[in-house]
Coordinates of C-alpha atoms in Angstrom, one line a residue:
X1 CA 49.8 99.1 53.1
X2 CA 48.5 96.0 51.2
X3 CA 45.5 93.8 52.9
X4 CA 46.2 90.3 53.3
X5 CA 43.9 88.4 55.0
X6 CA 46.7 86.4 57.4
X7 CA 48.6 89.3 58.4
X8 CA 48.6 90.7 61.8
X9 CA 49.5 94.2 62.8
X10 CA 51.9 95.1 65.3
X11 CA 53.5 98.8 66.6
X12 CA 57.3 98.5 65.5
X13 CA 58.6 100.2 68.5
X14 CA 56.9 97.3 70.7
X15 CA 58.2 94.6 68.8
X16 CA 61.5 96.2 69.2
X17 CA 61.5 96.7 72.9
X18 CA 60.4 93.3 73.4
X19 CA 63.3 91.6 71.2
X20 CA 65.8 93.7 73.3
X21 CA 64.1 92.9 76.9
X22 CA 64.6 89.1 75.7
X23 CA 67.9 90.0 74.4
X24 CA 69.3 91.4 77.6
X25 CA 67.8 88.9 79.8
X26 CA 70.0 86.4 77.6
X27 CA 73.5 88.1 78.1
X28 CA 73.3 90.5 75.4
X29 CA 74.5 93.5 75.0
X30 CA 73.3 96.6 73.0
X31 CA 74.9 99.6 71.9
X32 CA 73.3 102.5 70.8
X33 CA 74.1 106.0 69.2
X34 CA 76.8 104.5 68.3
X35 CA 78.3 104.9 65.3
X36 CA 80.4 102.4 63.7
X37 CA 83.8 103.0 61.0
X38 CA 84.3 99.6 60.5
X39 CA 84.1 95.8 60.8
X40 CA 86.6 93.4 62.5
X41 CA 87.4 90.8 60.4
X42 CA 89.0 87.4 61.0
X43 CA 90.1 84.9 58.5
X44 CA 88.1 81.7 58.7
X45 CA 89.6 78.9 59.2
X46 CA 90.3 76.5 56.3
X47 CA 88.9 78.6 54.0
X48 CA 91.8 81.6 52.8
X49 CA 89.0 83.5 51.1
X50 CA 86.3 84.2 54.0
X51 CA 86.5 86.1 56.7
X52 CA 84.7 86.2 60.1
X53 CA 83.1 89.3 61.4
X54 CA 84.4 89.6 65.2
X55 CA 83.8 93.2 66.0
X56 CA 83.3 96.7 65.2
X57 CA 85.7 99.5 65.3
X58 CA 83.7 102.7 66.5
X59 CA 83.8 106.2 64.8
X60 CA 84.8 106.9 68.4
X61 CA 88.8 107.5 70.2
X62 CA 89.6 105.7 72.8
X63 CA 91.5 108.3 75.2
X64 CA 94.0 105.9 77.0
X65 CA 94.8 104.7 73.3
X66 CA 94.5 107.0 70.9
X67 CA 93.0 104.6 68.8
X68 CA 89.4 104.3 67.7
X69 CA 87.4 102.4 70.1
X70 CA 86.7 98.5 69.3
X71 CA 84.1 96.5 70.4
X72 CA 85.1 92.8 69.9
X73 CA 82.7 90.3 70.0
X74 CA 81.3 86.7 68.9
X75 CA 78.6 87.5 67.0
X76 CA 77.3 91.0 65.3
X77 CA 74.0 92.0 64.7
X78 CA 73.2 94.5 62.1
X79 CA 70.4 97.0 63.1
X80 CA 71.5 99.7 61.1
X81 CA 68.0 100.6 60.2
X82 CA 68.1 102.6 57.0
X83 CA 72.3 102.4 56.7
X84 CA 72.1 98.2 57.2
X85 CA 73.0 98.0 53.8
X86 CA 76.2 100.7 54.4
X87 CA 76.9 98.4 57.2
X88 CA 76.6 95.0 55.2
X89 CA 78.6 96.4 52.6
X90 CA 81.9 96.5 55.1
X91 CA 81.4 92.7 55.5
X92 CA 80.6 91.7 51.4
X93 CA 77.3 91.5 52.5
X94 CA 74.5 92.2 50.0
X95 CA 71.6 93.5 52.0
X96 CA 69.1 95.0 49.4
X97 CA 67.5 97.8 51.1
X98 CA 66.6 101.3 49.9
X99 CA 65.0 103.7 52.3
X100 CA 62.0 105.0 50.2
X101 CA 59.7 108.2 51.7
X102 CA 56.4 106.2 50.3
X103 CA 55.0 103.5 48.5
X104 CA 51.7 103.5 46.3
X105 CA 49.3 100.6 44.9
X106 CA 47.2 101.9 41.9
X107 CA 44.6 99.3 40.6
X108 CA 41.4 99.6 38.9
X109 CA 38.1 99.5 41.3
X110 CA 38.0 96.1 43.3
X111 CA 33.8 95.6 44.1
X112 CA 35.4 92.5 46.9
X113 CA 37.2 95.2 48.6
X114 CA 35.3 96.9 51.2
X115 CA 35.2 100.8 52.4
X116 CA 36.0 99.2 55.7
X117 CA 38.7 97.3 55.2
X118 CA 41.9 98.8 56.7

């Protein structure tokens, strides 16, 4: 990564677990494995051209239906991960994300910038 000097480290899979413990303890409810075909859209009101996001339709049959499985809700969180921007797209949302493998700084020598330094 990049050194700057305010920054603080953290394990992503702890700051994750701790969002959804406060999450829960709030009401919220979290699906996961799931995989999702689509976004349920409503229009907005007073405005013909914007729609509201009030559910997803699962890439899952409901067996007393038929029908693919919806989860209807008041607000939608995208934590797609890596296919956030897949996700975005089926609301006209922009999310610029690319998954990349790796990342690289080249730079000439820096004498500041210590063996030590992480």
């Amino acid at each position: 990564g990049f050194y700057v000097e305010d920054d603080g480290r953290i394990n992503p899979v702890d700051a994750t677990m701790a969002l959804v413990t406060a999450c829960k303890k709030n009401g919220v409810k979290i699906f996961e494995g799931t995989s999702v075909k689509n976004v349920v859209k409503e229009k907005m009101m007073n405005n013909k051209f914007l729609d509201i996001v009030r559910g997803v339709e699962l890439d899952e049959i409901d067996e007393k239906t038929g029908k693919n499985k919806v989860i209807k809700t008041k607000y939608v969180v995208n934590c797609a991960g890596m296919w956030a921007r897949q996700l975005g797209e089926m609301s006209n949302v922009i999310i610029p994300n690319q998954a990349a493998e790796h990342y690289y700084l080249v730079t000439d020598r820096m004498d500041e910038v210590k063996k030590d330094w992480p």
